[in-house]
Amino acid sequence: MSDGATPGALRRAAAEGIGTFGLVFAGCGAIVVNTTTGGAIGHVGVALTFGLIIMTMINATGHISGAHFNPAVTLAFAATRHFPPALVPVYLAAQLGGAVAAAAPLRALFGPVARLGATGPAGTAGQSLLLEIVLSFFLMFVITAVATDTRAVGGRRPSRSAGRWRWRRSSRGRSRARR
């Protein structure tokens, strides 16, 4: 599958796993630290952590794997024919593996912190579902537009646009620990 110009599937999967690990470890770690310290990091600090880590991981691994870090992104790119369907299972396994591998040291470091990095609905189930659909749509819209249309980015780096969107999205969410 590798022709010298594109990294092999194993290298791409490793980049996805490392990027997903970084996102989950730093982002969920910020939530856990914020919870265990009574809000020392704050809502903005948690949001900045997510935005900065996604930007960092995109810059570090984007040239290797495309920096999906989320099964929804991989599936969206495959559905829009911007990603080879044969690599979808490889990416999904790497993303799941990276997320689980990141959760393990958090658990070891912080123990059974209630709702480790979990978020919960602040309204009814219907309101929460609608909010998740709308926010996920815009997240996917930004990612697919920035990653697949060179006119959408202009002179900016795609990681900055995606990082800003991730920060904005995570700064709107509510954590159960903060309710």
CSV table of N, CA and C in Angstrom, one decimal:
chain,number,residue,atom,x,y,z
A,1,MET,N,0.8,-1.2,0.0
A,1,MET,CA,0.0,0.0,0.0
A,1,MET,C,0.9,1.2,0.0
A,2,SER,N,2.1,1.2,0.5
A,2,SER,CA,3.0,2.3,0.6
A,2,SER,C,3.8,2.4,-0.7
A,3,ASP,N,3.7,3.5,-1.4
A,3,ASP,CA,4.5,3.7,-2.6
A,3,ASP,C,5.7,4.6,-2.4
A,4,GLY,N,6.0,4.9,-1.2
A,4,GLY,CA,7.2,5.8,-0.9
A,4,GLY,C,6.7,7.2,-0.7
A,5,ALA,N,5.6,7.6,-1.3
A,5,ALA,CA,5.1,9.0,-1.1
A,5,ALA,C,4.1,9.0,0.0
A,6,THR,N,3.5,7.9,0.3
A,6,THR,CA,2.5,7.9,1.4
A,6,THR,C,2.9,6.9,2.5
A,7,PRO,N,2.8,7.2,3.7
A,7,PRO,CA,3.2,6.3,4.8
A,7,PRO,C,2.4,5.0,4.7
A,8,GLY,N,3.0,3.9,5.2
A,8,GLY,CA,2.3,2.6,5.2
A,8,GLY,C,1.2,2.6,6.3
A,9,ALA,N,0.4,1.6,6.2
A,9,ALA,CA,-0.8,1.6,7.1
A,9,ALA,C,-0.4,1.5,8.5
A,10,LEU,N,0.7,0.7,8.8
A,10,LEU,CA,1.1,0.6,10.2
A,10,LEU,C,1.6,1.9,10.8
A,11,ARG,N,2.3,2.7,10.0
A,11,ARG,CA,2.8,4.0,10.4
A,11,ARG,C,1.6,4.9,10.6
A,12,ARG,N,0.7,4.9,9.7
A,12,ARG,CA,-0.5,5.8,9.8
A,12,ARG,C,-1.3,5.4,11.1
A,13,ALA,N,-1.5,4.1,11.3
A,13,ALA,CA,-2.2,3.7,12.5
A,13,ALA,C,-1.5,4.1,13.8
A,14,ALA,N,-0.2,4.0,13.8
A,14,ALA,CA,0.6,4.4,15.0
A,14,ALA,C,0.4,5.9,15.2
A,15,ALA,N,0.4,6.7,14.2
A,15,ALA,CA,0.2,8.1,14.3
A,15,ALA,C,-1.2,8.4,14.9
A,16,GLU,N,-2.2,7.7,14.4
A,16,GLU,CA,-3.6,7.9,14.9
A,16,GLU,C,-3.7,7.5,16.3
A,17,GLY,N,-3.1,6.4,16.7
A,17,GLY,CA,-3.1,5.9,18.1
A,17,GLY,C,-2.4,6.9,19.0
A,18,ILE,N,-1.2,7.4,18.6
A,18,ILE,CA,-0.5,8.4,19.4
A,18,ILE,C,-1.3,9.7,19.6
A,19,GLY,N,-1.9,10.2,18.5
A,19,GLY,CA,-2.7,11.4,18.5
A,19,GLY,C,-3.9,11.3,19.4
A,20,THR,N,-4.6,10.1,19.2
A,20,THR,CA,-5.8,9.9,20.1
A,20,THR,C,-5.4,9.8,21.5
A,21,PHE,N,-4.3,9.1,21.8
A,21,PHE,CA,-3.8,9.0,23.2
A,21,PHE,C,-3.5,10.4,23.7
A,22,GLY,N,-2.8,11.2,23.0
A,22,GLY,CA,-2.6,12.6,23.5
A,22,GLY,C,-3.8,13.4,23.8
A,23,LEU,N,-4.8,13.3,22.9
A,23,LEU,CA,-6.1,14.0,23.0
A,23,LEU,C,-6.8,13.5,24.3
A,24,VAL,N,-6.9,12.2,24.5
A,24,VAL,CA,-7.7,11.7,25.6
A,24,VAL,C,-6.9,11.9,26.9
A,25,PHE,N,-5.6,11.7,26.9
A,25,PHE,CA,-4.8,11.8,28.1
A,25,PHE,C,-4.8,13.3,28.6
A,26,ALA,N,-4.5,14.2,27.7
A,26,ALA,CA,-4.4,15.6,28.1
A,26,ALA,C,-5.8,16.2,28.4
A,27,GLY,N,-6.8,15.9,27.5
A,27,GLY,CA,-8.1,16.5,27.7
A,27,GLY,C,-8.8,15.9,28.9
A,28,CYS,N,-8.9,14.6,28.9
A,28,CYS,CA,-9.6,14.0,30.1
A,28,CYS,C,-8.8,14.2,31.4
A,29,GLY,N,-7.5,14.2,31.2
A,29,GLY,CA,-6.6,14.5,32.4
A,29,GLY,C,-6.9,15.9,32.9
A,30,ALA,N,-7.1,16.8,32.1
A,30,ALA,CA,-7.4,18.2,32.5
A,30,ALA,C,-8.8,18.2,33.3
A,31,ILE,N,-9.7,17.4,32.8
A,31,ILE,CA,-11.0,17.3,33.5
A,31,ILE,C,-10.8,16.7,34.9
A,32,VAL,N,-10.1,15.6,34.9
A,32,VAL,CA,-9.9,14.9,36.2
A,32,VAL,C,-9.1,15.8,37.2
A,33,VAL,N,-8.1,16.5,36.7
A,33,VAL,CA,-7.3,17.4,37.6
A,33,VAL,C,-8.2,18.5,38.1
A,34,ASN,N,-9.0,19.1,37.2
A,34,ASN,CA,-10.0,20.1,37.6
A,34,ASN,C,-11.0,19.6,38.6
A,35,THR,N,-11.4,18.4,38.5
A,35,THR,CA,-12.4,17.8,39.4
A,35,THR,C,-11.7,17.6,40.8
A,36,THR,N,-10.5,17.0,40.8
A,36,THR,CA,-9.9,16.6,42.0
A,36,THR,C,-9.3,17.9,42.8
A,37,THR,N,-9.1,19.0,42.1
A,37,THR,CA,-8.6,20.2,42.7
A,37,THR,C,-9.7,21.2,43.0
A,38,GLY,N,-10.9,20.8,42.8
A,38,GLY,CA,-12.0,21.7,43.1
A,38,GLY,C,-12.2,22.8,42.1
A,39,GLY,N,-11.8,22.6,40.9
A,39,GLY,CA,-11.9,23.6,39.8
A,39,GLY,C,-10.7,24.5,39.6
A,40,ALA,N,-9.5,24.1,40.0
A,40,ALA,CA,-8.3,24.9,39.9
A,40,ALA,C,-8.0,25.3,38.4
A,41,ILE,N,-8.3,24.4,37.5
A,41,ILE,CA,-8.0,24.6,36.1
A,41,ILE,C,-9.1,25.5,35.5
A,42,GLY,N,-10.3,25.2,35.9
A,42,GLY,CA,-11.5,26.0,35.4
A,42,GLY,C,-12.0,25.5,34.0
A,43,HIS,N,-13.1,26.0,33.7
A,43,HIS,CA,-13.8,25.6,32.5
A,43,HIS,C,-13.0,26.0,31.2
A,44,VAL,N,-12.5,27.2,31.3
A,44,VAL,CA,-11.7,27.7,30.2
A,44,VAL,C,-10.4,27.0,30.1
A,45,GLY,N,-9.7,26.6,31.2
A,45,GLY,CA,-8.5,25.9,31.1
A,45,GLY,C,-8.7,24.5,30.5
A,46,VAL,N,-9.8,23.8,30.9
A,46,VAL,CA,-10.1,22.5,30.3
A,46,VAL,C,-10.3,22.7,28.8
A,47,ALA,N,-11.1,23.7,28.4
A,47,ALA,CA,-11.3,23.9,26.9
A,47,ALA,C,-10.0,24.2,26.2
A,48,LEU,N,-9.2,25.1,26.8
A,48,LEU,CA,-7.9,25.4,26.2
A,48,LEU,C,-7.0,24.1,26.0
A,49,THR,N,-7.0,23.3,27.0
A,49,THR,CA,-6.3,22.0,27.0
A,49,THR,C,-6.7,21.2,25.8
A,50,PHE,N,-8.0,21.0,25.6
A,50,PHE,CA,-8.5,20.3,24.4
A,50,PHE,C,-8.1,21.0,23.1
A,51,GLY,N,-8.3,22.3,23.0
A,51,GLY,CA,-7.9,23.0,21.8
A,51,GLY,C,-6.4,22.9,21.5
A,52,LEU,N,-5.6,23.1,22.5
A,52,LEU,CA,-4.2,23.1,22.3
A,52,LEU,C,-3.6,21.7,22.0
A,53,ILE,N,-4.2,20.7,22.6
A,53,ILE,CA,-3.7,19.3,22.4
A,53,ILE,C,-4.1,18.9,21.0
A,54,ILE,N,-5.3,19.2,20.5
A,54,ILE,CA,-5.7,18.8,19.2
A,54,ILE,C,-4.8,19.5,18.2
A,55,MET,N,-4.5,20.8,18.4
A,55,MET,CA,-3.7,21.5,17.5
A,55,MET,C,-2.3,20.9,17.4
A,56,THR,N,-1.7,20.6,18.6
A,56,THR,CA,-0.4,20.0,18.7
A,56,THR,C,-0.3,18.7,18.0
A,57,MET,N,-1.3,17.8,18.3
A,57,MET,CA,-1.3,16.5,17.7
A,57,MET,C,-1.5,16.5,16.1
A,58,ILE,N,-2.3,17.5,15.7
A,58,ILE,CA,-2.5,17.6,14.2
A,58,ILE,C,-1.2,18.0,13.6
A,59,ASN,N,-0.5,19.0,14.2
A,59,ASN,CA,0.8,19.4,13.7
A,59,ASN,C,1.8,18.3,13.7
A,60,ALA,N,1.8,17.5,14.8
A,60,ALA,CA,2.8,16.4,14.9
A,60,ALA,C,2.5,15.2,14.0
A,61,THR,N,1.3,14.8,13.8
A,61,THR,CA,1.0,13.6,13.1
A,61,THR,C,0.1,13.8,11.8
A,62,GLY,N,-0.3,15.0,11.6
A,62,GLY,CA,-1.2,15.2,10.4
A,62,GLY,C,-0.6,14.8,9.1
A,63,HIS,N,0.7,15.0,8.9
A,63,HIS,CA,1.4,14.7,7.7
A,63,HIS,C,1.5,13.2,7.5
A,64,ILE,N,1.3,12.4,8.6
A,64,ILE,CA,1.4,11.0,8.5
A,64,ILE,C,0.1,10.3,8.3
A,65,SER,N,-0.9,10.7,9.1
A,65,SER,CA,-2.2,9.9,9.1
A,65,SER,C,-3.4,10.8,8.7
A,66,GLY,N,-3.2,12.1,8.6
A,66,GLY,CA,-4.3,13.0,8.4
A,66,GLY,C,-5.0,13.5,9.7
A,67,ALA,N,-4.5,12.9,10.8
A,67,ALA,CA,-4.9,13.4,12.1
A,67,ALA,C,-6.5,13.3,12.3
A,68,HIS,N,-7.1,12.2,12.2
A,68,HIS,CA,-8.5,12.1,12.4
A,68,HIS,C,-8.8,12.0,13.9
A,69,PHE,N,-8.2,11.2,14.6
A,69,PHE,CA,-8.3,11.0,16.1
A,69,PHE,C,-9.7,10.8,16.6
A,70,ASN,N,-10.7,10.5,15.7
A,70,ASN,CA,-12.1,10.4,16.1
A,70,ASN,C,-12.7,9.5,15.1
A,71,PRO,N,-13.4,8.4,15.5
A,71,PRO,CA,-14.0,7.5,14.5
A,71,PRO,C,-15.0,8.2,13.6
A,72,ALA,N,-15.7,9.3,14.1
A,72,ALA,CA,-16.6,10.0,13.3
A,72,ALA,C,-15.9,10.7,12.1
A,73,VAL,N,-14.7,11.2,12.4
A,73,VAL,CA,-14.0,11.9,11.3
A,73,VAL,C,-13.6,10.9,10.3
A,74,THR,N,-13.0,9.7,10.7
A,74,THR,CA,-12.6,8.7,9.8
A,74,THR,C,-13.8,8.2,8.9
A,75,LEU,N,-14.9,8.0,9.5
A,75,LEU,CA,-16.1,7.5,8.8
A,75,LEU,C,-16.6,8.6,7.8
A,76,ALA,N,-16.6,9.9,8.3
A,76,ALA,CA,-17.0,11.0,7.4
A,76,ALA,C,-16.1,11.1,6.2
A,77,PHE,N,-14.8,11.0,6.4
A,77,PHE,CA,-13.9,11.1,5.2
A,77,PHE,C,-14.1,9.9,4.3
A,78,ALA,N,-14.3,8.7,4.8
A,78,ALA,CA,-14.6,7.5,4.0
A,78,ALA,C,-15.9,7.7,3.2
A,79,ALA,N,-16.9,8.2,3.9
A,79,ALA,CA,-18.2,8.4,3.2
A,79,ALA,C,-18.2,9.4,2.1
A,80,THR,N,-17.3,10.4,2.3
A,80,THR,CA,-17.2,11.5,1.3
A,80,THR,C,-16.1,11.2,0.3
A,81,ARG,N,-15.6,9.9,0.3
A,81,ARG,CA,-14.5,9.4,-0.6
A,81,ARG,C,-13.2,10.2,-0.5
A,82,HIS,N,-12.9,10.7,0.7
A,82,HIS,CA,-11.6,11.3,0.9
A,82,HIS,C,-10.7,10.5,1.7
A,83,PHE,N,-11.1,9.2,1.9
A,83,PHE,CA,-10.3,8.3,2.7
A,83,PHE,C,-10.6,6.9,2.2
A,84,PRO,N,-9.5,6.0,2.0
A,84,PRO,CA,-9.7,4.7,1.5
A,84,PRO,C,-10.5,3.8,2.5
A,85,PRO,N,-11.6,3.2,2.1
A,85,PRO,CA,-12.4,2.4,3.0
A,85,PRO,C,-11.6,1.2,3.6
A,86,ALA,N,-10.6,0.7,2.9
A,86,ALA,CA,-9.8,-0.4,3.4
A,86,ALA,C,-9.1,0.0,4.7
A,87,LEU,N,-8.8,1.2,4.9
A,87,LEU,CA,-8.0,1.7,6.1
A,87,LEU,C,-9.0,2.0,7.2
A,88,VAL,N,-10.3,2.1,7.0
A,88,VAL,CA,-11.2,2.5,8.1
A,88,VAL,C,-11.0,1.5,9.3
A,89,PRO,N,-11.1,0.2,9.2
A,89,PRO,CA,-10.9,-0.6,10.4
A,89,PRO,C,-9.6,-0.4,11.1
A,90,VAL,N,-8.5,-0.2,10.3
A,90,VAL,CA,-7.2,0.1,10.9
A,90,VAL,C,-7.2,1.3,11.7
A,91,TYR,N,-7.8,2.4,11.2
A,91,TYR,CA,-7.9,3.7,11.9
A,91,TYR,C,-8.8,3.5,13.2
A,92,LEU,N,-9.9,2.9,13.0
A,92,LEU,CA,-10.8,2.7,14.2
A,92,LEU,C,-10.2,2.0,15.3
A,93,ALA,N,-9.4,0.9,14.9
A,93,ALA,CA,-8.7,0.1,16.0
A,93,ALA,C,-7.6,1.0,16.6
A,94,ALA,N,-6.9,1.8,15.9
A,94,ALA,CA,-5.9,2.6,16.4
A,94,ALA,C,-6.4,3.7,17.3
A,95,GLN,N,-7.6,4.3,16.9
A,95,GLN,CA,-8.2,5.3,17.7
A,95,GLN,C,-8.7,4.7,19.0
A,96,LEU,N,-9.4,3.6,19.0
A,96,LEU,CA,-9.9,2.9,20.2
A,96,LEU,C,-8.7,2.5,21.1
A,97,GLY,N,-7.7,1.9,20.5
A,97,GLY,CA,-6.5,1.5,21.3
A,97,GLY,C,-5.9,2.7,21.9
A,98,GLY,N,-5.7,3.8,21.2
A,98,GLY,CA,-5.1,5.0,21.8
A,98,GLY,C,-5.9,5.6,22.9
A,99,ALA,N,-7.2,5.6,22.8
A,99,ALA,CA,-8.1,6.1,23.8
A,99,ALA,C,-8.1,5.3,25.1
A,100,VAL,N,-8.1,4.0,24.9
A,100,VAL,CA,-8.1,3.0,26.1
A,100,VAL,C,-6.7,3.1,26.7
A,101,ALA,N,-5.6,3.2,25.9
A,101,ALA,CA,-4.3,3.3,26.5
A,101,ALA,C,-4.1,4.6,27.2
A,102,ALA,N,-4.8,5.6,26.9
A,102,ALA,CA,-4.7,6.9,27.6
A,102,ALA,C,-5.5,6.9,28.9
A,103,ALA,N,-6.6,6.2,28.9
A,103,ALA,CA,-7.4,6.1,30.1
A,103,ALA,C,-6.7,5.3,31.2
A,104,ALA,N,-5.9,4.3,30.8
A,104,ALA,CA,-5.2,3.5,31.8
A,104,ALA,C,-4.3,4.2,32.7
A,105,PRO,N,-3.4,5.1,32.2
A,105,PRO,CA,-2.5,5.8,33.1
A,105,PRO,C,-3.3,6.8,33.9
A,106,LEU,N,-4.4,7.4,33.4
A,106,LEU,CA,-5.2,8.3,34.2
A,106,LEU,C,-5.8,7.6,35.3
A,107,ARG,N,-6.3,6.4,35.1
A,107,ARG,CA,-6.9,5.6,36.2
A,107,ARG,C,-5.8,5.3,37.2
A,108,ALA,N,-4.6,4.9,36.7
A,108,ALA,CA,-3.5,4.6,37.7
A,108,ALA,C,-3.1,5.8,38.5
A,109,LEU,N,-3.0,7.0,37.8
A,109,LEU,CA,-2.6,8.2,38.5
A,109,LEU,C,-3.6,8.7,39.5
A,110,PHE,N,-4.9,8.7,39.1
A,110,PHE,CA,-5.9,9.4,39.9
A,110,PHE,C,-6.9,8.5,40.6
A,111,GLY,N,-6.8,7.2,40.3
A,111,GLY,CA,-7.7,6.2,41.0
A,111,GLY,C,-9.1,6.4,40.5
A,112,PRO,N,-10.0,5.8,41.2
A,112,PRO,CA,-11.4,5.8,40.7
A,112,PRO,C,-12.1,7.1,40.9
A,113,VAL,N,-11.6,8.2,40.3
A,113,VAL,CA,-12.3,9.5,40.3
A,113,VAL,C,-13.7,9.3,39.7
A,114,ALA,N,-14.7,9.7,40.4
A,114,ALA,CA,-16.0,9.6,39.9
A,114,ALA,C,-16.2,10.3,38.5
A,115,ARG,N,-16.8,9.6,37.6
A,115,ARG,CA,-17.1,10.1,36.3
A,115,ARG,C,-15.8,10.6,35.6
A,116,LEU,N,-14.8,9.8,35.6
A,116,LEU,CA,-13.5,10.1,35.0
A,116,LEU,C,-13.6,10.7,33.6
A,117,GLY,N,-13.6,12.0,33.5
A,117,GLY,CA,-13.7,12.7,32.2
A,117,GLY,C,-15.0,12.6,31.5
A,118,ALA,N,-16.0,12.2,32.2
A,118,ALA,CA,-17.3,12.0,31.6
A,118,ALA,C,-18.1,13.3,31.6
A,119,THR,N,-18.9,13.5,30.6
A,119,THR,CA,-19.8,14.6,30.5
A,119,THR,C,-21.2,14.1,30.5
A,120,GLY,N,-22.1,14.9,31.0
A,120,GLY,CA,-23.5,14.5,31.1
A,120,GLY,C,-24.4,15.6,30.6
A,121,PRO,N,-25.6,15.3,30.3
A,121,PRO,CA,-26.5,16.3,29.8
A,121,PRO,C,-26.9,17.3,30.9
A,122,ALA,N,-27.0,18.5,30.5
A,122,ALA,CA,-27.5,19.6,31.5
A,122,ALA,C,-29.0,19.8,31.4
A,123,GLY,N,-29.6,19.3,30.3
A,123,GLY,CA,-31.0,19.4,30.1
A,123,GLY,C,-31.7,18.1,29.9
A,124,THR,N,-32.8,18.1,29.2
A,124,THR,CA,-33.5,16.8,29.0
A,124,THR,C,-32.7,16.0,28.0
A,125,ALA,N,-33.0,14.7,27.8
A,125,ALA,CA,-32.4,13.8,26.9
A,125,ALA,C,-32.5,14.4,25.4
A,126,GLY,N,-33.7,14.9,25.1
A,126,GLY,CA,-34.0,15.4,23.8
A,126,GLY,C,-33.1,16.7,23.5
A,127,GLN,N,-33.1,17.6,24.5
A,127,GLN,CA,-32.2,18.8,24.3
A,127,GLN,C,-30.8,18.4,24.1
A,128,SER,N,-30.3,17.4,24.9
A,128,SER,CA,-28.9,17.0,24.9
A,128,SER,C,-28.6,16.4,23.5
A,129,LEU,N,-29.5,15.5,23.0
A,129,LEU,CA,-29.4,14.9,21.7
A,129,LEU,C,-29.3,15.9,20.6
A,130,LEU,N,-30.2,16.9,20.6
A,130,LEU,CA,-30.2,18.0,19.6
A,130,LEU,C,-28.9,18.8,19.7
A,131,LEU,N,-28.5,19.1,20.9
A,131,LEU,CA,-27.2,19.9,21.1
A,131,LEU,C,-26.1,19.1,20.5
A,132,GLU,N,-26.0,17.8,20.8
A,132,GLU,CA,-24.9,17.0,20.3
A,132,GLU,C,-24.9,16.9,18.8
A,133,ILE,N,-26.1,16.7,18.2
A,133,ILE,CA,-26.2,16.6,16.8
A,133,ILE,C,-25.7,17.9,16.1
A,134,VAL,N,-26.2,19.1,16.6
A,134,VAL,CA,-25.8,20.3,16.1
A,134,VAL,C,-24.3,20.6,16.2
A,135,LEU,N,-23.8,20.4,17.4
A,135,LEU,CA,-22.3,20.6,17.7
A,135,LEU,C,-21.5,19.6,16.9
A,136,SER,N,-21.9,18.4,16.8
A,136,SER,CA,-21.1,17.4,16.0
A,136,SER,C,-21.2,17.7,14.5
A,137,PHE,N,-22.3,18.2,14.0
A,137,PHE,CA,-22.4,18.6,12.6
A,137,PHE,C,-21.4,19.7,12.3
A,138,PHE,N,-21.3,20.7,13.2
A,138,PHE,CA,-20.4,21.8,12.9
A,138,PHE,C,-19.0,21.4,13.1
A,139,LEU,N,-18.7,20.5,14.0
A,139,LEU,CA,-17.3,20.0,14.2
A,139,LEU,C,-16.9,19.3,12.9
A,140,MET,N,-17.8,18.4,12.4
A,140,MET,CA,-17.5,17.6,11.2
A,140,MET,C,-17.4,18.5,10.0
A,141,PHE,N,-18.3,19.5,9.9
A,141,PHE,CA,-18.3,20.5,8.8
A,141,PHE,C,-17.0,21.2,8.7
A,142,VAL,N,-16.5,21.7,9.9
A,142,VAL,CA,-15.2,22.4,9.9
A,142,VAL,C,-14.1,21.5,9.5
A,143,ILE,N,-14.0,20.3,10.1
A,143,ILE,CA,-12.9,19.4,9.8
A,143,ILE,C,-12.9,19.0,8.4
A,144,THR,N,-14.1,18.6,7.8
A,144,THR,CA,-14.1,18.2,6.4
A,144,THR,C,-13.8,19.3,5.5
A,145,ALA,N,-14.3,20.5,5.8
A,145,ALA,CA,-14.1,21.7,4.9
A,145,ALA,C,-12.6,22.0,4.9
A,146,VAL,N,-12.0,22.1,6.1
A,146,VAL,CA,-10.6,22.5,6.2
A,146,VAL,C,-9.7,21.5,5.6
A,147,ALA,N,-10.0,20.2,5.8
A,147,ALA,CA,-9.1,19.1,5.4
A,147,ALA,C,-9.2,18.8,3.9
A,148,THR,N,-10.4,19.1,3.3
A,148,THR,CA,-10.6,18.6,1.9
A,148,THR,C,-10.7,19.7,0.9
A,149,ASP,N,-10.8,21.0,1.3
A,149,ASP,CA,-11.0,22.1,0.4
A,149,ASP,C,-9.9,23.1,0.7
A,150,THR,N,-8.9,23.2,-0.2
A,150,THR,CA,-7.8,24.1,0.0
A,150,THR,C,-8.3,25.6,0.0
A,151,ARG,N,-9.4,25.9,-0.6
A,151,ARG,CA,-9.9,27.3,-0.6
A,151,ARG,C,-10.4,27.6,0.8
A,152,ALA,N,-10.8,26.7,1.6
A,152,ALA,CA,-11.4,27.0,2.9
A,152,ALA,C,-10.4,27.4,3.9
A,153,VAL,N,-9.1,27.0,3.7
A,153,VAL,CA,-8.1,27.3,4.7
A,153,VAL,C,-7.4,28.7,4.4
A,154,GLY,N,-7.2,28.9,3.1
A,154,GLY,CA,-6.4,30.1,2.7
A,154,GLY,C,-5.0,29.9,3.2
A,155,GLY,N,-4.4,30.9,3.8
A,155,GLY,CA,-3.0,30.9,4.3
A,155,GLY,C,-2.9,30.3,5.7
A,156,ARG,N,-4.0,29.9,6.3
A,156,ARG,CA,-3.9,29.4,7.7
A,156,ARG,C,-3.6,27.9,7.7
A,157,ARG,N,-3.1,27.5,8.8
A,157,ARG,CA,-2.9,26.0,9.0
A,157,ARG,C,-4.2,25.4,9.4
A,158,PRO,N,-4.5,24.2,8.9
A,158,PRO,CA,-5.7,23.5,9.3
A,158,PRO,C,-5.8,23.2,10.7
A,159,SER,N,-4.7,22.9,11.4
A,159,SER,CA,-4.7,22.6,12.8
A,159,SER,C,-5.2,23.7,13.6
A,160,ARG,N,-4.9,24.9,13.2
A,160,ARG,CA,-5.4,26.1,14.0
A,160,ARG,C,-6.9,26.2,13.9
A,161,SER,N,-7.4,26.0,12.7
A,161,SER,CA,-8.9,26.0,12.6
A,161,SER,C,-9.6,24.9,13.4
A,162,ALA,N,-9.0,23.7,13.3
A,162,ALA,CA,-9.6,22.6,14.0
A,162,ALA,C,-9.4,22.8,15.5
A,163,GLY,N,-8.3,23.3,15.9
A,163,GLY,CA,-8.0,23.5,17.3
A,163,GLY,C,-9.0,24.5,17.9
A,164,ARG,N,-9.2,25.6,17.2
A,164,ARG,CA,-10.1,26.6,17.6
A,164,ARG,C,-11.5,26.1,17.7
A,165,TRP,N,-11.9,25.3,16.7
A,165,TRP,CA,-13.3,24.7,16.8
A,165,TRP,C,-13.4,23.8,18.0
A,166,ARG,N,-12.4,22.9,18.2
A,166,ARG,CA,-12.5,22.0,19.3
A,166,ARG,C,-12.5,22.8,20.7
A,167,TRP,N,-11.8,23.8,20.8
A,167,TRP,CA,-11.8,24.7,22.0
A,167,TRP,C,-13.2,25.3,22.2
A,168,ARG,N,-13.7,25.8,21.1
A,168,ARG,CA,-15.1,26.4,21.2
A,168,ARG,C,-16.1,25.4,21.6
A,169,ARG,N,-16.0,24.2,21.0
A,169,ARG,CA,-17.0,23.2,21.3
A,169,ARG,C,-16.9,22.7,22.7
A,170,SER,N,-15.6,22.4,23.1
A,170,SER,CA,-15.5,21.9,24.5
A,170,SER,C,-15.8,23.0,25.5
A,171,SER,N,-15.6,24.2,25.2
A,171,SER,CA,-15.9,25.3,26.2
A,171,SER,C,-17.4,25.4,26.3
A,172,ARG,N,-18.2,24.8,25.5
A,172,ARG,CA,-19.7,24.9,25.6
A,172,ARG,C,-20.3,23.8,26.3
A,173,GLY,N,-19.5,22.7,26.4
A,173,GLY,CA,-20.0,21.4,27.1
A,173,GLY,C,-20.1,21.6,28.6
A,174,ARG,N,-20.8,20.7,29.2
A,174,ARG,CA,-20.9,20.7,30.7
A,174,ARG,C,-20.4,19.3,31.2
A,175,SER,N,-19.6,19.4,32.2
A,175,SER,CA,-19.1,18.2,32.9
A,175,SER,C,-20.0,17.9,34.1
A,176,ARG,N,-20.3,16.7,34.3
A,176,ARG,CA,-21.1,16.3,35.5
A,176,ARG,C,-20.4,16.8,36.8
A,177,ALA,N,-19.1,16.8,36.8
A,177,ALA,CA,-18.4,17.2,38.0
A,177,ALA,C,-18.6,18.7,38.3
A,178,ARG,N,-18.9,19.4,37.3
A,178,ARG,CA,-19.1,20.9,37.5
A,178,ARG,C,-20.5,21.3,37.7
A,179,ARG,N,-21.4,20.3,37.7
A,179,ARG,CA,-22.8,20.6,38.0
A,179,ARG,C,-23.2,20.6,39.4
